[in-house]
Every structure is written in structure tokens, then in C-alpha cells.
Amino acid sequence: MRTIKEIPKTERPREKLIQYGPEKLSNSELLAILLRTGGKGEHVVKLAHRILSRFPAGGIAHAEHKALANCRGIGPTKACEI
């Protein structure tokens, strides 16, 4: 499992946002920027992708805090930030 630091800088979400703008990032990459860190054995982009898969079709915008907080790797603080 690669960590975010093992991904070339030009492919990291924050650097891509700065270089190319938000329209060039996937939803997973945009969410990864908000989350900042992943969990044990899961880098932040993979965590973001898993969360978006759990709440498809924009469902994350309407998800309850408890539902987000119960996702592995999220917790109450990241659920508030989302």
C-alpha cells in the first residue's frame, strides 16, 4: 500500500489543485484534500474513494453526522469537516 508521500508530488491532490484547478480533480481527490490524512494502511485518496462509494450520487452532502462518523477512518472530527 502506497502512502500519499510515495505518490509523485505532481499526482498528489493538493498539488494538482494548485497546478490545474479543481475542475481537473476527481471527487475523491477533492474530498481527500478536506480529509487531509488517511487511516491505518489506507492513504487519504483511497479513504475518500471508499467514503464516496458508500454515499453515492451526492449522498455525502446529505449524510448524517453519525453515518459519516461510523465509517472506518473518519470519526467524529472528520465527519464534522465533511
CSV table of C-alpha atoms in Angstrom, one decimal:
chain,number,residue,atom,x,y,z
A,1,MET,CA,0.0,0.0,0.0
A,2,ARG,CA,1.5,3.3,-1.1
A,3,THR,CA,1.3,6.3,1.3
A,4,ILE,CA,0.4,9.7,-0.1
A,5,LYS,CA,4.1,10.6,0.3
A,6,GLU,CA,5.1,7.8,-2.1
A,7,ILE,CA,2.9,9.3,-4.8
A,8,PRO,CA,4.8,11.7,-7.0
A,9,LYS,CA,4.2,15.3,-5.9
A,10,THR,CA,2.7,16.2,-9.3
A,11,GLU,CA,0.0,13.5,-8.7
A,12,ARG,CA,-1.0,14.4,-5.2
A,13,PRO,CA,-4.4,16.1,-4.8
A,14,ARG,CA,-3.3,19.4,-3.2
A,15,GLU,CA,-0.5,19.9,-5.7
A,16,LYS,CA,-2.9,19.0,-8.6
A,17,LEU,CA,-5.4,21.5,-7.3
A,18,ILE,CA,-2.8,24.3,-7.2
A,19,GLN,CA,-1.4,23.4,-10.7
A,20,TYR,CA,-4.6,22.6,-12.6
A,21,GLY,CA,-7.6,23.9,-10.6
A,22,PRO,CA,-10.5,22.0,-9.0
A,23,GLU,CA,-12.2,21.0,-12.3
A,24,LYS,CA,-9.2,18.7,-13.1
A,25,LEU,CA,-9.6,16.7,-9.9
A,26,SER,CA,-11.8,13.8,-9.2
A,27,ASN,CA,-14.4,13.9,-6.4
A,28,SER,CA,-12.1,11.5,-4.4
A,29,GLU,CA,-9.2,13.9,-4.8
A,30,LEU,CA,-11.2,16.9,-3.7
A,31,LEU,CA,-12.6,15.0,-0.6
A,32,ALA,CA,-9.0,13.8,0.1
A,33,ILE,CA,-7.9,17.5,0.4
A,34,LEU,CA,-10.6,18.1,3.0
A,35,LEU,CA,-9.8,14.9,5.0
A,36,ARG,CA,-6.0,15.6,5.0
A,37,THR,CA,-5.0,12.2,6.3
A,38,GLY,CA,-6.0,8.6,5.7
A,39,GLY,CA,-6.2,5.8,8.2
A,40,LYS,CA,-4.1,2.8,9.1
A,41,GLY,CA,-3.0,1.1,5.9
A,42,GLU,CA,-5.1,3.4,3.7
A,43,HIS,CA,-3.9,6.6,2.1
A,44,VAL,CA,-6.3,9.5,2.0
A,45,VAL,CA,-7.3,9.2,-1.6
A,46,LYS,CA,-8.3,5.6,-1.1
A,47,LEU,CA,-10.3,6.6,2.0
A,48,ALA,CA,-12.1,9.3,0.2
A,49,HIS,CA,-13.0,7.0,-2.7
A,50,ARG,CA,-14.4,4.4,-0.2
A,51,ILE,CA,-16.5,7.1,1.5
A,52,LEU,CA,-17.8,8.4,-1.7
A,53,SER,CA,-18.7,4.9,-2.8
A,54,ARG,CA,-20.6,4.4,0.4
A,55,PHE,CA,-22.7,7.6,-0.2
A,56,PRO,CA,-23.2,7.6,-4.0
A,57,ALA,CA,-24.9,10.2,-6.2
A,58,GLY,CA,-24.1,13.2,-3.9
A,59,GLY,CA,-25.4,11.4,-0.9
A,60,ILE,CA,-22.4,12.5,1.2
A,61,ALA,CA,-23.8,16.1,1.2
A,62,HIS,CA,-27.0,14.8,2.9
A,63,ALA,CA,-25.4,12.1,5.1
A,64,GLU,CA,-26.0,12.3,8.8
A,65,HIS,CA,-23.0,13.0,11.1
A,66,LYS,CA,-23.4,9.7,12.8
A,67,ALA,CA,-23.4,7.8,9.5
A,68,LEU,CA,-20.2,9.5,8.4
A,69,ALA,CA,-18.5,9.2,11.8
A,70,ASN,CA,-19.2,5.4,11.9
A,71,CYS,CA,-17.2,4.9,8.7
A,72,ARG,CA,-13.8,3.4,9.3
A,73,GLY,CA,-11.1,6.1,9.1
A,74,ILE,CA,-13.5,9.0,9.6
A,75,GLY,CA,-14.6,9.5,13.2
A,76,PRO,CA,-16.5,12.5,14.6
A,77,THR,CA,-14.0,15.2,13.8
A,78,LYS,CA,-13.6,14.4,10.1
A,79,ALA,CA,-17.4,13.8,9.9
A,80,CYS,CA,-17.8,17.4,11.0
A,81,GLU,CA,-15.3,18.7,8.5
A,82,ILE,CA,-17.1,16.9,5.7
